[in-house]
Amino acid sequence: MTRHFIRHHGFRDICFMTGDMRSEDAQKRYRWFLTVMEEEKIPVTEHMIFEGDYWRTRGKQAVDWFMEGRETYPQAIICSNDYMALSVCNELKKRGVRVPDEVCVSGYDDILEARRYQPSVTSISAPFEAMGRNDRQCMLQQASGAGGVVKTEASA
């Protein structure tokens, strides 16, 4: 999503709301954000990153953090999941900011609620079925003593 906003929309002012950084998943998504920003030669400052909680409780705090020391809203806010994206959208709407006309917001998981939100939240679908097949195969291999990790399109 970060690369899409940069290359397809020309955005350079992008903020990122991570999940709980105690989670390996949140750390992975955060590293990908930093990697893409570095590849695109876009500096990341302290107030471009906010640690969320994978739930809908921190939208106001995130927007306050992103707006610290600035007069204009970022072009895009990328959230590590749809619940946080919905909370950011709600907060932006409360402030009179039009999403996506003034600020684009994206999430991850492609939950039904995000699709039904007005306007719908841009999201990425997680390959849950492929991940489940991979997990099942790993468990079967571990149970049979074969060990190892099975590479699928979801884990590759």
mmCIF file with all atom_site columns, N, CA and C in Angstrom, residues 5-44:
data_model
loop_
_atom_site.group_PDB
_atom_site.id
_atom_site.type_symbol
_atom_site.label_atom_id
_atom_site.label_alt_id
_atom_site.label_comp_id
_atom_site.label_asym_id
_atom_site.label_entity_id
_atom_site.label_seq_id
_atom_site.pdbx_PDB_ins_code
_atom_site.Cartn_x
_atom_site.Cartn_y
_atom_site.Cartn_z
_atom_site.occupancy
_atom_site.B_iso_or_equiv
_atom_site.pdbx_formal_charge
_atom_site.auth_seq_id
_atom_site.auth_comp_id
_atom_site.auth_asym_id
_atom_site.auth_atom_id
_atom_site.pdbx_PDB_model_num
ATOM 1   N N  . PHE A 1 5  ? 0.692  4.198  -2.834 1.00 0.00 ? 5  PHE A N  1
ATOM 2   C CA . PHE A 1 5  ? 0.439  5.623  -2.596 1.00 0.00 ? 5  PHE A CA 1
ATOM 3   C C  . PHE A 1 5  ? 1.553  6.491  -3.184 1.00 0.00 ? 5  PHE A C  1
ATOM 4   N N  . ILE A 1 6  ? 2.773  6.011  -3.101 1.00 0.00 ? 6  ILE A N  1
ATOM 5   C CA . ILE A 1 6  ? 3.911  6.786  -3.604 1.00 0.00 ? 6  ILE A CA 1
ATOM 6   C C  . ILE A 1 6  ? 3.943  6.779  -5.125 1.00 0.00 ? 6  ILE A C  1
ATOM 7   N N  . ARG A 1 7  ? 3.892  5.611  -5.705 1.00 0.00 ? 7  ARG A N  1
ATOM 8   C CA . ARG A 1 7  ? 4.090  5.498  -7.156 1.00 0.00 ? 7  ARG A CA 1
ATOM 9   C C  . ARG A 1 7  ? 2.850  5.825  -7.984 1.00 0.00 ? 7  ARG A C  1
ATOM 10  N N  . HIS A 1 8  ? 1.680  5.478  -7.508 1.00 0.00 ? 8  HIS A N  1
ATOM 11  C CA . HIS A 1 8  ? 0.465  5.704  -8.291 1.00 0.00 ? 8  HIS A CA 1
ATOM 12  C C  . HIS A 1 8  ? -0.211 7.039  -7.993 1.00 0.00 ? 8  HIS A C  1
ATOM 13  N N  . HIS A 1 9  ? -0.003 7.548  -6.796 1.00 0.00 ? 9  HIS A N  1
ATOM 14  C CA . HIS A 1 9  ? -0.642 8.816  -6.426 1.00 0.00 ? 9  HIS A CA 1
ATOM 15  C C  . HIS A 1 9  ? 0.355  9.955  -6.250 1.00 0.00 ? 9  HIS A C  1
ATOM 16  N N  . GLY A 1 10 ? 1.642  9.632  -6.228 1.00 0.00 ? 10 GLY A N  1
ATOM 17  C CA . GLY A 1 10 ? 2.664  10.660 -6.076 1.00 0.00 ? 10 GLY A CA 1
ATOM 18  C C  . GLY A 1 10 ? 2.779  11.215 -4.667 1.00 0.00 ? 10 GLY A C  1
ATOM 19  N N  . PHE A 1 11 ? 2.243  10.503 -3.683 1.00 0.00 ? 11 PHE A N  1
ATOM 20  C CA . PHE A 1 11 ? 2.284  10.978 -2.296 1.00 0.00 ? 11 PHE A CA 1
ATOM 21  C C  . PHE A 1 11 ? 3.697  10.868 -1.732 1.00 0.00 ? 11 PHE A C  1
ATOM 22  N N  . ARG A 1 12 ? 4.065  11.843 -0.928 1.00 0.00 ? 12 ARG A N  1
ATOM 23  C CA . ARG A 1 12 ? 5.347  11.835 -0.228 1.00 0.00 ? 12 ARG A CA 1
ATOM 24  C C  . ARG A 1 12 ? 5.136  12.028 1.277  1.00 0.00 ? 12 ARG A C  1
ATOM 25  N N  . ASP A 1 13 ? 3.945  12.454 1.648  1.00 0.00 ? 13 ASP A N  1
ATOM 26  C CA . ASP A 1 13 ? 3.619  12.734 3.049  1.00 0.00 ? 13 ASP A CA 1
ATOM 27  C C  . ASP A 1 13 ? 2.670  11.640 3.546  1.00 0.00 ? 13 ASP A C  1
ATOM 28  N N  . ILE A 1 14 ? 3.255  10.559 4.042  1.00 0.00 ? 14 ILE A N  1
ATOM 29  C CA . ILE A 1 14 ? 2.490  9.375  4.435  1.00 0.00 ? 14 ILE A CA 1
ATOM 30  C C  . ILE A 1 14 ? 2.803  9.029  5.883  1.00 0.00 ? 14 ILE A C  1
ATOM 31  N N  . CYS A 1 15 ? 1.758  8.858  6.674  1.00 0.00 ? 15 CYS A N  1
ATOM 32  C CA . CYS A 1 15 ? 1.924  8.445  8.070  1.00 0.00 ? 15 CYS A CA 1
ATOM 33  C C  . CYS A 1 15 ? 1.525  6.979  8.206  1.00 0.00 ? 15 CYS A C  1
ATOM 34  N N  . PHE A 1 16 ? 1.996  6.366  9.281  1.00 0.00 ? 16 PHE A N  1
ATOM 35  C CA . PHE A 1 16 ? 1.758  4.929  9.473  1.00 0.00 ? 16 PHE A CA 1
ATOM 36  C C  . PHE A 1 16 ? 1.355  4.649  10.911 1.00 0.00 ? 16 PHE A C  1
ATOM 37  N N  . MET A 1 17 ? 0.239  3.927  11.074 1.00 0.00 ? 17 MET A N  1
ATOM 38  C CA . MET A 1 17 ? -0.230 3.506  12.389 1.00 0.00 ? 17 MET A CA 1
ATOM 39  C C  . MET A 1 17 ? 0.030  2.010  12.511 1.00 0.00 ? 17 MET A C  1
ATOM 40  N N  . THR A 1 18 ? 1.004  1.662  13.342 1.00 0.00 ? 18 THR A N  1
ATOM 41  C CA . THR A 1 18 ? 1.346  0.252  13.544 1.00 0.00 ? 18 THR A CA 1
ATOM 42  C C  . THR A 1 18 ? 0.311  -0.399 14.453 1.00 0.00 ? 18 THR A C  1
ATOM 43  N N  . GLY A 1 19 ? 0.404  -1.707 14.557 1.00 0.00 ? 19 GLY A N  1
ATOM 44  C CA . GLY A 1 19 ? -0.327 -2.408 15.592 1.00 0.00 ? 19 GLY A CA 1
ATOM 45  C C  . GLY A 1 19 ? 0.522  -2.398 16.852 1.00 0.00 ? 19 GLY A C  1
ATOM 46  N N  . ASP A 1 20 ? 0.118  -3.145 17.834 1.00 0.00 ? 20 ASP A N  1
ATOM 47  C CA . ASP A 1 20 ? 0.869  -3.276 19.085 1.00 0.00 ? 20 ASP A CA 1
ATOM 48  C C  . ASP A 1 20 ? 2.241  -3.857 18.760 1.00 0.00 ? 20 ASP A C  1
ATOM 49  N N  . MET A 1 21 ? 3.301  -3.104 19.025 1.00 0.00 ? 21 MET A N  1
ATOM 50  C CA . MET A 1 21 ? 4.646  -3.499 18.618 1.00 0.00 ? 21 MET A CA 1
ATOM 51  C C  . MET A 1 21 ? 5.200  -4.698 19.382 1.00 0.00 ? 21 MET A C  1
ATOM 52  N N  . ARG A 1 22 ? 4.471  -5.210 20.360 1.00 0.00 ? 22 ARG A N  1
ATOM 53  C CA . ARG A 1 22 ? 4.871  -6.470 20.988 1.00 0.00 ? 22 ARG A CA 1
ATOM 54  C C  . ARG A 1 22 ? 4.551  -7.647 20.071 1.00 0.00 ? 22 ARG A C  1
ATOM 55  N N  . SER A 1 23 ? 3.754  -7.376 19.038 1.00 0.00 ? 23 SER A N  1
ATOM 56  C CA . SER A 1 23 ? 3.354  -8.400 18.086 1.00 0.00 ? 23 SER A CA 1
ATOM 57  C C  . SER A 1 23 ? 4.365  -8.483 16.945 1.00 0.00 ? 23 SER A C  1
ATOM 58  N N  . GLU A 1 24 ? 4.756  -9.697 16.595 1.00 0.00 ? 24 GLU A N  1
ATOM 59  C CA . GLU A 1 24 ? 5.685  -9.904 15.479 1.00 0.00 ? 24 GLU A CA 1
ATOM 60  C C  . GLU A 1 24 ? 5.084  -9.367 14.183 1.00 0.00 ? 24 GLU A C  1
ATOM 61  N N  . ASP A 1 25 ? 3.779  -9.539 14.034 1.00 0.00 ? 25 ASP A N  1
ATOM 62  C CA . ASP A 1 25 ? 3.082  -9.058 12.846 1.00 0.00 ? 25 ASP A CA 1
ATOM 63  C C  . ASP A 1 25 ? 3.205  -7.534 12.718 1.00 0.00 ? 25 ASP A C  1
ATOM 64  N N  . ALA A 1 26 ? 3.015  -6.824 13.827 1.00 0.00 ? 26 ALA A N  1
ATOM 65  C CA . ALA A 1 26 ? 3.134  -5.365 13.807 1.00 0.00 ? 26 ALA A CA 1
ATOM 66  C C  . ALA A 1 26 ? 4.551  -4.944 13.454 1.00 0.00 ? 26 ALA A C  1
ATOM 67  N N  . GLN A 1 27 ? 5.518  -5.634 14.002 1.00 0.00 ? 27 GLN A N  1
ATOM 68  C CA . GLN A 1 27 ? 6.920  -5.316 13.703 1.00 0.00 ? 27 GLN A CA 1
ATOM 69  C C  . GLN A 1 27 ? 7.223  -5.537 12.228 1.00 0.00 ? 27 GLN A C  1
ATOM 70  N N  . LYS A 1 28 ? 6.679  -6.597 11.651 1.00 0.00 ? 28 LYS A N  1
ATOM 71  C CA . LYS A 1 28 ? 6.900  -6.905 10.237 1.00 0.00 ? 28 LYS A CA 1
ATOM 72  C C  . LYS A 1 28 ? 6.307  -5.808 9.345  1.00 0.00 ? 28 LYS A C  1
ATOM 73  N N  . ARG A 1 29 ? 5.076  -5.401 9.629  1.00 0.00 ? 29 ARG A N  1
ATOM 74  C CA . ARG A 1 29 ? 4.424  -4.375 8.822  1.00 0.00 ? 29 ARG A CA 1
ATOM 75  C C  . ARG A 1 29 ? 5.153  -3.037 8.959  1.00 0.00 ? 29 ARG A C  1
ATOM 76  N N  . TYR A 1 30 ? 5.608  -2.755 10.151 1.00 0.00 ? 30 TYR A N  1
ATOM 77  C CA . TYR A 1 30 ? 6.380  -1.526 10.396 1.00 0.00 ? 30 TYR A CA 1
ATOM 78  C C  . TYR A 1 30 ? 7.679  -1.543 9.587  1.00 0.00 ? 30 TYR A C  1
ATOM 79  N N  . ARG A 1 31 ? 8.386  -2.668 9.608  1.00 0.00 ? 31 ARG A N  1
ATOM 80  C CA . ARG A 1 31 ? 9.648  -2.783 8.840  1.00 0.00 ? 31 ARG A CA 1
ATOM 81  C C  . ARG A 1 31 ? 9.401  -2.606 7.348  1.00 0.00 ? 31 ARG A C  1
ATOM 82  N N  . TRP A 1 32 ? 8.290  -3.170 6.835  1.00 0.00 ? 32 TRP A N  1
ATOM 83  C CA . TRP A 1 32 ? 7.978  -3.014 5.416  1.00 0.00 ? 32 TRP A CA 1
ATOM 84  C C  . TRP A 1 32 ? 7.729  -1.549 5.088  1.00 0.00 ? 32 TRP A C  1
ATOM 85  N N  . PHE A 1 33 ? 7.002  -0.853 5.955  1.00 0.00 ? 33 PHE A N  1
ATOM 86  C CA . PHE A 1 33 ? 6.764  0.579  5.733  1.00 0.00 ? 33 PHE A CA 1
ATOM 87  C C  . PHE A 1 33 ? 8.091  1.324  5.647  1.00 0.00 ? 33 PHE A C  1
ATOM 88  N N  . LEU A 1 34 ? 8.962  1.097  6.629  1.00 0.00 ? 34 LEU A N  1
ATOM 89  C CA . LEU A 1 34 ? 10.266 1.771  6.640  1.00 0.00 ? 34 LEU A CA 1
ATOM 90  C C  . LEU A 1 34 ? 11.101 1.416  5.414  1.00 0.00 ? 34 LEU A C  1
ATOM 91  N N  . THR A 1 35 ? 11.079 0.158  5.017  1.00 0.00 ? 35 THR A N  1
ATOM 92  C CA . THR A 1 35 ? 11.843 -0.284 3.849  1.00 0.00 ? 35 THR A CA 1
ATOM 93  C C  . THR A 1 35 ? 11.391 0.442  2.589  1.00 0.00 ? 35 THR A C  1
ATOM 94  N N  . VAL A 1 36 ? 10.084 0.497  2.380  1.00 0.00 ? 36 VAL A N  1
ATOM 95  C CA . VAL A 1 36 ? 9.570  1.165  1.184  1.00 0.00 ? 36 VAL A CA 1
ATOM 96  C C  . VAL A 1 36 ? 9.884  2.659  1.225  1.00 0.00 ? 36 VAL A C  1
ATOM 97  N N  . MET A 1 37 ? 9.705  3.279  2.368  1.00 0.00 ? 37 MET A N  1
ATOM 98  C CA . MET A 1 37 ? 9.993  4.714  2.468  1.00 0.00 ? 37 MET A CA 1
ATOM 99  C C  . MET A 1 37 ? 11.471 4.980  2.173  1.00 0.00 ? 37 MET A C  1
ATOM 100 N N  . GLU A 1 38 ? 12.349 4.106  2.667  1.00 0.00 ? 38 GLU A N  1
ATOM 101 C CA . GLU A 1 38 ? 13.783 4.256  2.412  1.00 0.00 ? 38 GLU A CA 1
ATOM 102 C C  . GLU A 1 38 ? 14.090 4.049  0.925  1.00 0.00 ? 38 GLU A C  1
ATOM 103 N N  . GLU A 1 39 ? 13.511 3.010  0.332  1.00 0.00 ? 39 GLU A N  1
ATOM 104 C CA . GLU A 1 39 ? 13.721 2.753  -1.095 1.00 0.00 ? 39 GLU A CA 1
ATOM 105 C C  . GLU A 1 39 ? 13.268 3.940  -1.945 1.00 0.00 ? 39 GLU A C  1
ATOM 106 N N  . GLU A 1 40 ? 12.199 4.582  -1.519 1.00 0.00 ? 40 GLU A N  1
ATOM 107 C CA . GLU A 1 40 ? 11.651 5.718  -2.265 1.00 0.00 ? 40 GLU A CA 1
ATOM 108 C C  . GLU A 1 40 ? 12.290 7.047  -1.843 1.00 0.00 ? 40 GLU A C  1
ATOM 109 N N  . LYS A 1 41 ? 13.268 6.945  -0.943 1.00 0.00 ? 41 LYS A N  1
ATOM 110 C CA . LYS A 1 41 ? 14.024 8.111  -0.457 1.00 0.00 ? 41 LYS A CA 1
ATOM 111 C C  . LYS A 1 41 ? 13.124 9.175  0.183  1.00 0.00 ? 41 LYS A C  1
ATOM 112 N N  . ILE A 1 42 ? 12.197 8.692  1.011  1.00 0.00 ? 42 ILE A N  1
ATOM 113 C CA . ILE A 1 42 ? 11.312 9.580  1.759  1.00 0.00 ? 42 ILE A CA 1
ATOM 114 C C  . ILE A 1 42 ? 11.696 9.460  3.228  1.00 0.00 ? 42 ILE A C  1
ATOM 115 N N  . PRO A 1 43 ? 12.188 10.551 3.819  1.00 0.00 ? 43 PRO A N  1
ATOM 116 C CA . PRO A 1 43 ? 12.575 10.487 5.234  1.00 0.00 ? 43 PRO A CA 1
ATOM 117 C C  . PRO A 1 43 ? 11.363 10.259 6.141  1.00 0.00 ? 43 PRO A C  1
ATOM 118 N N  . VAL A 1 44 ? 11.570 9.463  7.174  1.00 0.00 ? 44 VAL A N  1
ATOM 119 C CA . VAL A 1 44 ? 10.518 9.172  8.151  1.00 0.00 ? 44 VAL A CA 1
ATOM 120 C C  . VAL A 1 44 ? 10.878 9.884  9.440  1.00 0.00 ? 44 VAL A C  1
#
